[in-house]
Short mmCIF file of C-alpha atoms in Angstrom, two decimals:
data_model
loop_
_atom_site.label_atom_id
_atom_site.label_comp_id
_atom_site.label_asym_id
_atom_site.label_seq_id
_atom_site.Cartn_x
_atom_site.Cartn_y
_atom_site.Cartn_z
CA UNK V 30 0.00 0.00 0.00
CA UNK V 31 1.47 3.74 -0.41
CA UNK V 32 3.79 5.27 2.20
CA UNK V 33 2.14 8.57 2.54
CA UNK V 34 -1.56 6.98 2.75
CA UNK V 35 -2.63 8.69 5.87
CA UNK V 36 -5.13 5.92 6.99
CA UNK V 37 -7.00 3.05 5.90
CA UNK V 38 -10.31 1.59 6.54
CA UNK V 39 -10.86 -1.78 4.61
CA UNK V 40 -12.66 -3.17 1.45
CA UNK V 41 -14.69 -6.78 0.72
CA UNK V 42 -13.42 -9.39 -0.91
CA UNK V 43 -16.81 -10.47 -2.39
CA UNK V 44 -17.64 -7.36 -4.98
CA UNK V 45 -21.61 -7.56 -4.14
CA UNK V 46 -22.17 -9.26 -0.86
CA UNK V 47 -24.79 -7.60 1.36
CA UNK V 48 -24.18 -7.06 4.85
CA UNK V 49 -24.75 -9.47 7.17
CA UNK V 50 -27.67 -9.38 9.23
CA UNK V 51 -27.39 -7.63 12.31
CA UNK V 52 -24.09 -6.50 11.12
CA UNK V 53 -23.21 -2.44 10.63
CA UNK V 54 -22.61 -2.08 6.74
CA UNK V 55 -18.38 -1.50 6.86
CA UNK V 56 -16.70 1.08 4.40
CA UNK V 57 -12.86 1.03 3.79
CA UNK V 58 -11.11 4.21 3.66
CA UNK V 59 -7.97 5.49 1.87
CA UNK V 60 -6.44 8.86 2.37
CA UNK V 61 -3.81 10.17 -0.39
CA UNK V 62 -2.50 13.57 -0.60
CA UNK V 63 -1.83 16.60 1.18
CA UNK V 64 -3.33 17.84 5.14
CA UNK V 65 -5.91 19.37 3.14
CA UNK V 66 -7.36 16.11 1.55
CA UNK V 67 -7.27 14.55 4.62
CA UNK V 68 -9.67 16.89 6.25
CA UNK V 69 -11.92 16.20 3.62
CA UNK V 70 -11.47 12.47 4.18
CA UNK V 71 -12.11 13.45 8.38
CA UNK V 72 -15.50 14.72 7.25
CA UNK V 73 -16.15 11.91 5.56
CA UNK V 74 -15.81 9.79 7.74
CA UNK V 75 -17.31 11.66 10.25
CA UNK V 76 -20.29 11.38 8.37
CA UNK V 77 -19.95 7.85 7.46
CA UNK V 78 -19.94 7.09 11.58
CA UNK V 79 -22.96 9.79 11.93
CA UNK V 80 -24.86 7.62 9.99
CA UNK V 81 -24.03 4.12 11.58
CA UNK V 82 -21.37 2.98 9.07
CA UNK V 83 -18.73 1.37 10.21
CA UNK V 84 -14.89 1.15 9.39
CA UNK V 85 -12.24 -1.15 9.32
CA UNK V 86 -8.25 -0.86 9.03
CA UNK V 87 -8.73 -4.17 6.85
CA UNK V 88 -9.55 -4.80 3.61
CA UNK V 89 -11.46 -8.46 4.25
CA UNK V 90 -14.69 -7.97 5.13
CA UNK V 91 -15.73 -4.46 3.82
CA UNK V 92 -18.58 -3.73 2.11
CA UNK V 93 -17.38 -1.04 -0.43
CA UNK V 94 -13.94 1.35 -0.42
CA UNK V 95 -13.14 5.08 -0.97
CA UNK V 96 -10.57 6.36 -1.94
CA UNK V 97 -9.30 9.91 -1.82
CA UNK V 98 -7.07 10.94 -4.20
CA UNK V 99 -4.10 13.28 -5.20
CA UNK V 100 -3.77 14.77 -8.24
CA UNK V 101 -1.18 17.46 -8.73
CA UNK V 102 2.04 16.00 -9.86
CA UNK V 103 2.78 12.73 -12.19
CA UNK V 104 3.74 11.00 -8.91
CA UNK V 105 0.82 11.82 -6.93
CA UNK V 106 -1.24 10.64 -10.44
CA UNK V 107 0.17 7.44 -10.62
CA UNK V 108 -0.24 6.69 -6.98
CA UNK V 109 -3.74 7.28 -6.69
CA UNK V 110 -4.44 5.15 -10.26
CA UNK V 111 -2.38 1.94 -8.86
CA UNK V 112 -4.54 2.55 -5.28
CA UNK V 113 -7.58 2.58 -7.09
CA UNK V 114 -6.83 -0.38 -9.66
CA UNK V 115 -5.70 -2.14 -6.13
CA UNK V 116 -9.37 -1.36 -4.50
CA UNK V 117 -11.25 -3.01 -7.29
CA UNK V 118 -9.11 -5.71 -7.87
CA UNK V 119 -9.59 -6.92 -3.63
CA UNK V 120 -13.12 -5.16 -3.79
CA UNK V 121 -14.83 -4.67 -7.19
CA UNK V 122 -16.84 -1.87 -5.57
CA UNK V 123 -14.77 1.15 -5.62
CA UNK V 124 -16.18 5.27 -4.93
CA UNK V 125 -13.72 7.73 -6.19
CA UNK V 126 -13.00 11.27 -4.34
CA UNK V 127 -10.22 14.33 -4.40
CA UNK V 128 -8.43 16.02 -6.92
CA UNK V 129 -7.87 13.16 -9.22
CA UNK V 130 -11.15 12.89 -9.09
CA UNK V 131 -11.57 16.53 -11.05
CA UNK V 132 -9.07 15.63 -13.35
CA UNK V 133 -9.77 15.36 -17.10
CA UNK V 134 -8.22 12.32 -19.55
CA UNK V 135 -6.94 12.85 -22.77
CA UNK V 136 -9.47 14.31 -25.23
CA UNK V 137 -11.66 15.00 -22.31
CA UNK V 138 -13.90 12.78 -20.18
CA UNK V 139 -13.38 12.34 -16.57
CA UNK V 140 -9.86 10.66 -16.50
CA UNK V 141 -10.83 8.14 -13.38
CA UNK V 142 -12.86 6.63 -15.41
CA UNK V 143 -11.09 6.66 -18.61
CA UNK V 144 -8.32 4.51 -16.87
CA UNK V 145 -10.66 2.40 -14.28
CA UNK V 146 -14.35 2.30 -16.07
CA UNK V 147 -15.39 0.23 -13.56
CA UNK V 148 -15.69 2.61 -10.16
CA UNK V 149 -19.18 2.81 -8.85
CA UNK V 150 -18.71 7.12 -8.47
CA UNK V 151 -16.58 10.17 -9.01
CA UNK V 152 -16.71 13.25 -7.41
CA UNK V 153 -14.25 16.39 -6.89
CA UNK V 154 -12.79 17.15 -3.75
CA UNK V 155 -14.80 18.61 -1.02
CA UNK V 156 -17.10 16.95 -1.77
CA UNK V 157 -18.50 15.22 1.46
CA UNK V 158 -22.30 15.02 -0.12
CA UNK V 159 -21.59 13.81 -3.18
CA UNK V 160 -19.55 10.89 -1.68
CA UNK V 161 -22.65 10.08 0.75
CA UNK V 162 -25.04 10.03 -1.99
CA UNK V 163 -22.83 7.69 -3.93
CA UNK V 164 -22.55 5.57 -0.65
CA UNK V 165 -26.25 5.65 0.10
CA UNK V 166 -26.44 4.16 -3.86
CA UNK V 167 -24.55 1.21 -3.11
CA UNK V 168 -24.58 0.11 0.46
CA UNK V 169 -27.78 0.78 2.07
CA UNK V 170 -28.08 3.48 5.40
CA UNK V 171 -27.82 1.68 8.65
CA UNK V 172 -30.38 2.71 11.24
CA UNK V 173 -30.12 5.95 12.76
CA UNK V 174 -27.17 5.89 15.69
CA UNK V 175 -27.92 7.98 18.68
CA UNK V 176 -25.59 11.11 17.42
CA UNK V 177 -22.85 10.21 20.40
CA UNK V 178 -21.54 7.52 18.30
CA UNK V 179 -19.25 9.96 16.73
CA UNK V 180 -17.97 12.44 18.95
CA UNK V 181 -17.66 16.10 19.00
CA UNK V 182 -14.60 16.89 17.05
CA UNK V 183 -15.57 14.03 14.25
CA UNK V 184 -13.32 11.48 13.21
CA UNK V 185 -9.89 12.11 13.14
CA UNK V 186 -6.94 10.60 10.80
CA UNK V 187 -4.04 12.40 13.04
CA UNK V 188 -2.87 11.20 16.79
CA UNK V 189 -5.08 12.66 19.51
CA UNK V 190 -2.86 15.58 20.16
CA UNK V 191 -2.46 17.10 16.99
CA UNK V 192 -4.84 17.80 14.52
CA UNK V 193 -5.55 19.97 11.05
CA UNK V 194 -7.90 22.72 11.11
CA UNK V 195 -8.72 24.38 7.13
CA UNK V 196 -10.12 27.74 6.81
CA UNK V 197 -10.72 27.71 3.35
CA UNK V 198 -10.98 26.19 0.31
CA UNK V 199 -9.37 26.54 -3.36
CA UNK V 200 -7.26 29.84 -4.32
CA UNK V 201 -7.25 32.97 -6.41
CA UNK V 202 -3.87 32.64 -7.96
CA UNK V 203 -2.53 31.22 -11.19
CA UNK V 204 0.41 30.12 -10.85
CA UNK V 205 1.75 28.56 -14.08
CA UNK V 206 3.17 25.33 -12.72
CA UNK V 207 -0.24 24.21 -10.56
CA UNK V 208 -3.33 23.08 -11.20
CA UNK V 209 -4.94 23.38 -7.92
CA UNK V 210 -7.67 26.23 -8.71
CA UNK V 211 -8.58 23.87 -11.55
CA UNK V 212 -9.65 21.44 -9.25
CA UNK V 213 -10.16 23.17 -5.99
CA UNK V 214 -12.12 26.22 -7.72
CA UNK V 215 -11.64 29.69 -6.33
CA UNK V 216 -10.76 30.69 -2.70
CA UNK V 217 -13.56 30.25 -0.78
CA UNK V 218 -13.24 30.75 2.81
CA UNK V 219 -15.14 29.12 5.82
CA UNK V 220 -17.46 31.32 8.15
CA UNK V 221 -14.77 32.58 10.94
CA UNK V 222 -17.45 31.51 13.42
CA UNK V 223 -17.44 27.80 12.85
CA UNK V 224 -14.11 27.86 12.33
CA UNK V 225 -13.26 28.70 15.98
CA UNK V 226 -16.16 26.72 16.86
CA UNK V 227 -14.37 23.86 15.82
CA UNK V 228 -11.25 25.09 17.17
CA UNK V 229 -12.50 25.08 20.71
CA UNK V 230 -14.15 21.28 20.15
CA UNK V 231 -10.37 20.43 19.55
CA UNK V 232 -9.11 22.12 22.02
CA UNK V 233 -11.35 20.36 24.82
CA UNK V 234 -11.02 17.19 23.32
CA UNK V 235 -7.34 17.30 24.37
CA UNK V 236 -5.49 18.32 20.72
CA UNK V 237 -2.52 20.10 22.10
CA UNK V 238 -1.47 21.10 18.73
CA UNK V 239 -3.82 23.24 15.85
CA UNK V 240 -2.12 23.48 12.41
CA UNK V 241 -4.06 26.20 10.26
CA UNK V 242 -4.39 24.93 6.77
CA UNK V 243 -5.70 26.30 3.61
CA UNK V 244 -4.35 26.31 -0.02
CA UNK V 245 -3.72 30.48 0.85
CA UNK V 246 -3.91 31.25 4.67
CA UNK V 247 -3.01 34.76 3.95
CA UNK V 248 -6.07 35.38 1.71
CA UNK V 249 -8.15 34.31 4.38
CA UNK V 250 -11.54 36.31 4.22
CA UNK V 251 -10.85 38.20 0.79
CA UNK V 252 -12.90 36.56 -0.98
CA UNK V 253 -16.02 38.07 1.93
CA UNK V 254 -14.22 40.97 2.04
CA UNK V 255 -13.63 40.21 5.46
CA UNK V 256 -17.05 40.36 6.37
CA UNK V 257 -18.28 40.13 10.19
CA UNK V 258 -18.83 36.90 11.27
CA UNK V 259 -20.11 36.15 15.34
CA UNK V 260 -18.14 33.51 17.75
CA UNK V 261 -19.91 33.27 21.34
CA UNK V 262 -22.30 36.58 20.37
CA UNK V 263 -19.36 38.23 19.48
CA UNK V 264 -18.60 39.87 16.09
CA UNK V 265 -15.21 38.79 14.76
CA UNK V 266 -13.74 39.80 11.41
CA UNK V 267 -12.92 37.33 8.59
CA UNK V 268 -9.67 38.01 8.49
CA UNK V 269 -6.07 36.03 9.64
CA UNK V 270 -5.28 38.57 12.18
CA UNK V 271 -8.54 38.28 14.00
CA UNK V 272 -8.59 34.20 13.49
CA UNK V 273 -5.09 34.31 14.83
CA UNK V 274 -5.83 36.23 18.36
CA UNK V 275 -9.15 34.20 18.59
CA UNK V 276 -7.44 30.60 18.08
CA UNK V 277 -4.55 31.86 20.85
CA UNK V 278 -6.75 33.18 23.20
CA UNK V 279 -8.87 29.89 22.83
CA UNK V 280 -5.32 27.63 22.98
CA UNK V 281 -4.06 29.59 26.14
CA UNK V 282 -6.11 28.06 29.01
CA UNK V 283 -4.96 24.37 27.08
CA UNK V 284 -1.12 25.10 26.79
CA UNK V 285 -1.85 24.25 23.16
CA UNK V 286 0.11 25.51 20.71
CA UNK V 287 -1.41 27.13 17.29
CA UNK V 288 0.87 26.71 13.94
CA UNK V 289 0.49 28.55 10.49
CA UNK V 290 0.94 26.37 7.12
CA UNK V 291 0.80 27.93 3.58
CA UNK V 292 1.29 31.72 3.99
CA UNK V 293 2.01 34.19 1.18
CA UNK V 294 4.35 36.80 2.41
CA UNK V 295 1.77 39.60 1.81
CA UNK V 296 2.58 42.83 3.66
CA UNK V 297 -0.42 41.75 6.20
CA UNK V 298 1.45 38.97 7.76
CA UNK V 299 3.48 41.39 9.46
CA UNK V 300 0.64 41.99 11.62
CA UNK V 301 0.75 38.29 12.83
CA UNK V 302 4.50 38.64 14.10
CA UNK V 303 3.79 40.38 17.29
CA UNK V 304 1.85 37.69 18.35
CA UNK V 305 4.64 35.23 17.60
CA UNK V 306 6.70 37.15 19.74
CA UNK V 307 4.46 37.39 22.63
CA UNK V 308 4.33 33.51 22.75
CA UNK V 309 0.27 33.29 21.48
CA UNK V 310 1.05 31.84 18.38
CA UNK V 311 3.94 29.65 17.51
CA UNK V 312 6.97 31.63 16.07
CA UNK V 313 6.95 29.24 13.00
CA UNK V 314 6.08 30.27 9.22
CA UNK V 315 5.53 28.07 6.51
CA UNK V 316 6.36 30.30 3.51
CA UNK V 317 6.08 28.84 -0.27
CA UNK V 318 8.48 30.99 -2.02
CA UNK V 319 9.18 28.25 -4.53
CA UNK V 320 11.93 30.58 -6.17
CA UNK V 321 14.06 33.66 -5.73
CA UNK V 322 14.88 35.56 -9.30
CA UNK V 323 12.03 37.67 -10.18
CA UNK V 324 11.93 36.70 -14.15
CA UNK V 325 11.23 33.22 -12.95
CA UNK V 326 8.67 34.45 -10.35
CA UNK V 327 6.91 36.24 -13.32
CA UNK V 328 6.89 32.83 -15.49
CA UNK V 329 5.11 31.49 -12.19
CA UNK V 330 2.90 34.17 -12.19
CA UNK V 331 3.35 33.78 -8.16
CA UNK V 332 1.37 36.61 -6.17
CA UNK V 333 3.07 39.39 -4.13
CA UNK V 334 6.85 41.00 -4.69
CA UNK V 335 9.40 38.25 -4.82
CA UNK V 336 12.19 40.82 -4.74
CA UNK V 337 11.51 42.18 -1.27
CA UNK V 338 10.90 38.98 0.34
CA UNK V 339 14.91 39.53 1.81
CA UNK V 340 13.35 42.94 3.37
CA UNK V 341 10.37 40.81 4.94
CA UNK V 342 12.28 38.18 6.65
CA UNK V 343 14.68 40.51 8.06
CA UNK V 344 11.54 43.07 9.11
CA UNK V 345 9.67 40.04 10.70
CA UNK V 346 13.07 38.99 12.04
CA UNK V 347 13.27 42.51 14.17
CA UNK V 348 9.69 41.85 15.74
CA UNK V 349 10.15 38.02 16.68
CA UNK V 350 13.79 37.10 16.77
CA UNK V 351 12.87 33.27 17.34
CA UNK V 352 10.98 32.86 13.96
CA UNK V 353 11.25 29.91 12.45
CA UNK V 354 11.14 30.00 8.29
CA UNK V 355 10.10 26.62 6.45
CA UNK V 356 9.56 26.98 2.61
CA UNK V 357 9.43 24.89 -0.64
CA UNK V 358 11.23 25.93 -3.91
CA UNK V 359 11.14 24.68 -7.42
CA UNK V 360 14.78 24.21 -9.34
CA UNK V 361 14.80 23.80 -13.09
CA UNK V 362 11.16 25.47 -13.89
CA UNK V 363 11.20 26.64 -17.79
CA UNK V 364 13.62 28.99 -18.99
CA UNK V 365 15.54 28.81 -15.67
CA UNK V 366 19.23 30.08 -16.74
CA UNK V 367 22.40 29.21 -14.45
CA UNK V 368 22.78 32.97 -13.64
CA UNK V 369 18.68 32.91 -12.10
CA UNK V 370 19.63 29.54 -10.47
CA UNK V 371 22.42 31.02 -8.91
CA UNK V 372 20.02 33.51 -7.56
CA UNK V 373 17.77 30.98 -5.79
CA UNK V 374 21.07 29.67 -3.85
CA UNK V 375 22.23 32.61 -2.92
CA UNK V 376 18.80 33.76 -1.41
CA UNK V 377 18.85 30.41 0.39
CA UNK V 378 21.65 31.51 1.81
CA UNK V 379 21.26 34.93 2.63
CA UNK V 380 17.56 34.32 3.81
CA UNK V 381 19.17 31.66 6.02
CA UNK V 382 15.74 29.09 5.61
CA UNK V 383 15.26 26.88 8.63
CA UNK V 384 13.94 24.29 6.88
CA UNK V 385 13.66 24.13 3.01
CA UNK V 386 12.62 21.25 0.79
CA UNK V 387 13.02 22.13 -3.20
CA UNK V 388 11.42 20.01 -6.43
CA UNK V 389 12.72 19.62 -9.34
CA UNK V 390 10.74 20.94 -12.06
CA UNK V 391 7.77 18.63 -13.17
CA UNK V 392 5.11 19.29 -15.60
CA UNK V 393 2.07 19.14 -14.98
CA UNK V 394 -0.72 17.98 -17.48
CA UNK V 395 -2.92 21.05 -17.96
CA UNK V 396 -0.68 23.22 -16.17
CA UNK V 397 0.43 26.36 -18.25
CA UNK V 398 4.08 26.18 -17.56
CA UNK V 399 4.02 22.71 -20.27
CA UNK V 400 3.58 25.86 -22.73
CA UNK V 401 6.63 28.10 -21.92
CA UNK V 402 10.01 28.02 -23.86
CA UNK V 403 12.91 27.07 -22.58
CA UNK V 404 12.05 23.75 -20.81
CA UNK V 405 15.69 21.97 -19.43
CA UNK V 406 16.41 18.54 -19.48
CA UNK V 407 15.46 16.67 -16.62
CA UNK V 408 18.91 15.61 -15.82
CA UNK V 409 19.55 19.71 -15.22
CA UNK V 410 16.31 19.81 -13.28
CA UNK V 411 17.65 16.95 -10.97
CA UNK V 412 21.22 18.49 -10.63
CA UNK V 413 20.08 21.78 -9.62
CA UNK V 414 17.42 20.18 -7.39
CA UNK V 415 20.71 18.64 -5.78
CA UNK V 416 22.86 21.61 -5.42
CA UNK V 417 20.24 23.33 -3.62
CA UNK V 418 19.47 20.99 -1.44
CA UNK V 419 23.14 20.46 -0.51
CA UNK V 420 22.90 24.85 0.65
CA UNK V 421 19.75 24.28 2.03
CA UNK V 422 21.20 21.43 4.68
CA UNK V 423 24.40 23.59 5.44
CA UNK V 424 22.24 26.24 6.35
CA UNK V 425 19.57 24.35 8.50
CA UNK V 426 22.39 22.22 10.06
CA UNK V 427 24.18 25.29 10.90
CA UNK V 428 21.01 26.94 12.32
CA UNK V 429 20.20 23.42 14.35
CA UNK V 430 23.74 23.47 16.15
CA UNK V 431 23.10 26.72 17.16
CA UNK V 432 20.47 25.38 19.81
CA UNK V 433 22.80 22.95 21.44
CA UNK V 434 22.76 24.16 25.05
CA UNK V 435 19.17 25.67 24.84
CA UNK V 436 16.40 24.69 27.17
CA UNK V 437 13.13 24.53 24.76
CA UNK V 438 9.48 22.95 25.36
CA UNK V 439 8.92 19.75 23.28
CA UNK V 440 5.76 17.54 22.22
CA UNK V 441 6.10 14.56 22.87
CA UNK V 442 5.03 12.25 19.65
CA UNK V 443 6.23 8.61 20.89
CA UNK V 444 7.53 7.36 23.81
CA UNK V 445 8.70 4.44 25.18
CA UNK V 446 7.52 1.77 27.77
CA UNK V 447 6.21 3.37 30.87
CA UNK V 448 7.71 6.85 28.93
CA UNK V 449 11.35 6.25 30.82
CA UNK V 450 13.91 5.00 28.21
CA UNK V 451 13.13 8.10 26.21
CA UNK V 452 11.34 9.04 22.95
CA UNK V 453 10.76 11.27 20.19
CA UNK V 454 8.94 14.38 19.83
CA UNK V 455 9.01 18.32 18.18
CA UNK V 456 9.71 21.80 19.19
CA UNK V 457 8.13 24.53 17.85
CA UNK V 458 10.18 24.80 14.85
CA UNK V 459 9.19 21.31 13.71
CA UNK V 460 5.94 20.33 11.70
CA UNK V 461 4.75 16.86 12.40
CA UNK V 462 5.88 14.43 9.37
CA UNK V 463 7.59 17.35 7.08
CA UNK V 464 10.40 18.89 9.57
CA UNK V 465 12.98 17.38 11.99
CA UNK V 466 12.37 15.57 15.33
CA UNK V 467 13.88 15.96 18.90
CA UNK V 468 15.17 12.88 19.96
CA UNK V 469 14.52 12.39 23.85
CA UNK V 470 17.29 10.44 25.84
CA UNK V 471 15.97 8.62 29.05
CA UNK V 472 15.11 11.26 31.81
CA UNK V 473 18.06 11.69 34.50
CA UNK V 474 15.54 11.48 37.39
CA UNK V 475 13.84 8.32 37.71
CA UNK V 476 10.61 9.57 38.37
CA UNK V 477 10.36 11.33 35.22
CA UNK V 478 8.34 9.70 32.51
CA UNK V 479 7.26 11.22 28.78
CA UNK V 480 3.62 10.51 27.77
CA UNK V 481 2.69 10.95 24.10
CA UNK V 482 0.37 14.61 23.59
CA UNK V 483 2.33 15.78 26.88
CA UNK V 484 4.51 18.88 26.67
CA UNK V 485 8.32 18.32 28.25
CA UNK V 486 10.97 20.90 28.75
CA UNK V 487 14.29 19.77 27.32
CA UNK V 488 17.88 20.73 26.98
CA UNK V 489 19.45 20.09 23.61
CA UNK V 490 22.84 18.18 24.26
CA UNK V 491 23.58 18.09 20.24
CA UNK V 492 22.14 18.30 16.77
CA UNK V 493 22.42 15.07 14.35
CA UNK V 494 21.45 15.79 10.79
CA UNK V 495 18.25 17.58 10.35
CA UNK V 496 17.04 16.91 13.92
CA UNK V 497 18.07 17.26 17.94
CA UNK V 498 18.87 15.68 20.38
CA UNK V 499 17.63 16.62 23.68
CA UNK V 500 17.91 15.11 27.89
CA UNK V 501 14.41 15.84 29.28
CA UNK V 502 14.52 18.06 32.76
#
């Protein structure tokens, strides 16, 4: 099955079998893709346990699977087309869901079911509805479950102590080399009130870790023009600044921490930094730059200034000196010349990223990059890919050794038997599953013990590679 599936549920062996008398109908569940689709899968299957259905981390004994797909690079393509052709060759009764799902085939026609004619239902992403009608077609509604089956917060695909929370869907941009708006439609952003609404159901449920998605958390509320919304009787503005002090001043009485993915480096973020700096909201930005040169920026067609994004992260710098930068960068993108390469690495450098992960250049069907001039071999795309990634690691390994010696609060992800032989966890610089991990040795005092979703205070005795090593005090 793919690595990055972010949970199962399982599928029947025997393509049209009722369910057993007596027995809840069972619906396997597959999750590809980004924190994004798998909110839409939590919904899902929140729904799907609303309505009496159960689940299983199995495929023998299912009843029908879904599967929720990626479908912005070749990769992600080809991964969710083998994970469907795997679900109807163990199940033979197969709904279809996610970007992929959106995605057209050659000469048109829905591309799904170009390449796999024999799936019961495709739908879009977001698209919780659709996929219940198409469940309701094929495996009939269970009785209705007293609504405590499921509980407040839904069903979740993360650990207990962390969990996603998107603001909004789709985006307003074009960029050249993505496809997302395609599929994903325009920004559309969520009503600020249920947002914190469901903010505070995570909070209480014992999440001790929020991580604001959306395909452009920056935008947030443009597309209302930042209407008024109401949280509590309250009116609150649909905007990131007011989401921002709302979600801290509902984490504070938890000790939970709040953490912002996806944000442009429009002029408005620099209203966010003071509360980074107070301690409200984690000093930690994930930035997509994806490049440095501002020709290439303009082939992107990427939104705000490129040029002054040196100015920014010194400015935001100033107001919160314990930032944390993360970003993702494309090497080899159409008409790239050395000279503009050379560019991006010396803006890696000079920017000083904490944590940077670059792609080579890979078209996209659709995408309107496959149009410009100029396209490089992919050999050059993969050897530039390289080179930055070897100044990328010099400059987070540099950064990491710096906090040898440094007490700093860490999250404890794993741990091990009775929590005293040590374990693994994050600091606030590191996103679960795409940043580095703090390594916990044994505590010194016997009495100490981790437990996972607990916070420990930690002293880093050394930096290995892209993560730390810390002795729990």
């Amino acid at each position: 099955m793919p690595e990055n599936r972010a949970m199962t549920a399982s599928v029947t062996d025997h393509a049209t079998a009722a369910p057993a008398a007596g027995r809840a109908p069972t619906v396997a569940f597959v999750s590809l893709g980004c924190p994004k689709a798998l909110t839409d899968s939590e919904l899902i299957l929140t729904q799907l346990g609303a309505e009496g259905y159960a689940t299983s981390k199995q495929y023998a004994g299912a009843d029908l699977v879904i599967v929720n797909t990626c479908g912005f690079i070749d990769d992600a393509v080809k991964e969710s087309l083998d994970t469907i052709g795997e679900a109807l060759a163990q199940s033979g009764r197969v709904i279809v869901t996610g970007c992929l799902g959106a995605k057209a085939g050659p000469g048109g026609g829905n591309l799904v079911q170009q390449v796999h004619p024999k799936v019961l239902a495709v739908t879009g992403p977001h698209a919780t509805q659709e996929v219940m009608d198409a469940v309701h077609r094929h495996v009939p509604r269970p009785h209705d479950p007293f609504m405590d089956l499921v509980p407040a917060t839904g069903v979740k695909l993360t650990p207990r102590h962390y969990a996603y929370l998107k603001i909004s869907e789709g985006c307003n941009h074009r960029c050249t080399f993505c496809i997302i708006p395609s599929m994903r439609g325009d920004l559309v952003s969520r009503p600020i009130g249920d947002v914190l609404s469901d903010a505070r159901a995570l909070f209480e449920s014992g999440v001790k870790e929020l991580l604001v998605i959306s395909q452009d958390t920056s935008a947030y509320g443009v597309d209302v023009r930042y209407r008024t919304g109401f949280f509590d009787g309250q009116p609150v503005k649909t905007r990131l600044l007011e989401l921002c002090t709302r979600l801290a001043d509902l984490a504070a009485p938890f000790g939970a921490w709040v953490r912002l993915h996806y944000v442009y480096p429009y002029p408005q973020v620099d209203d966010i930094l003071p509360l980074m700096a107070q301690g409200r909201v984690l000093p930690y930005l994930d930035v997509p730059f994806q490049h440095a040169h501002p020709e290439v920026l303009r082939r992107m067609k990427r939104p705000a200034s490129g040029e002054r994004n040196l100015e920014r992260l010194a400015r935001w710098r100033e107001i919160c000196p314990e930032l944390v930068v993360r970003s993702t960068f494309i090497a080899g993108f159409p008409g790239e010349t050395e000279a503009e390469f050379q560019t991006l690495l010396d803006f890696m450098q000079e920017a000083a990223i904490d944590r940077a992960g670059c792609f080579a250049y890979s078209p996209v069907e659709s995408a309107a990059a496959n149009a410009l001039p100029g396209q490089l071999p992919q050999e050059v795309r993969e050897e530039r890919r390289a080179r930055f990634m070897a100044v990328a690691e010099r400059v987070s390994i540099a950064k990491l050794q710096r906090r040898v010696g440094a007490t700093m609060q860490v999250l404890v992800d794993q741990a091990s038997a009775l929590g005293r032989k040590g374990g693994i966890g994050r600091s606030y610089a590191d996103a679960p599953e795409i940043d580095g991990l703090v390594r916990l040795l044994p505590p010194e005092k016997a009495s100490k013990t981790l437990k996972v979703g607990e916070f420990t205070r930690a002293r880093i005795v050394a930096a290995e590679g892209h993560d730390l090593v810390a002795l729990p005090i």
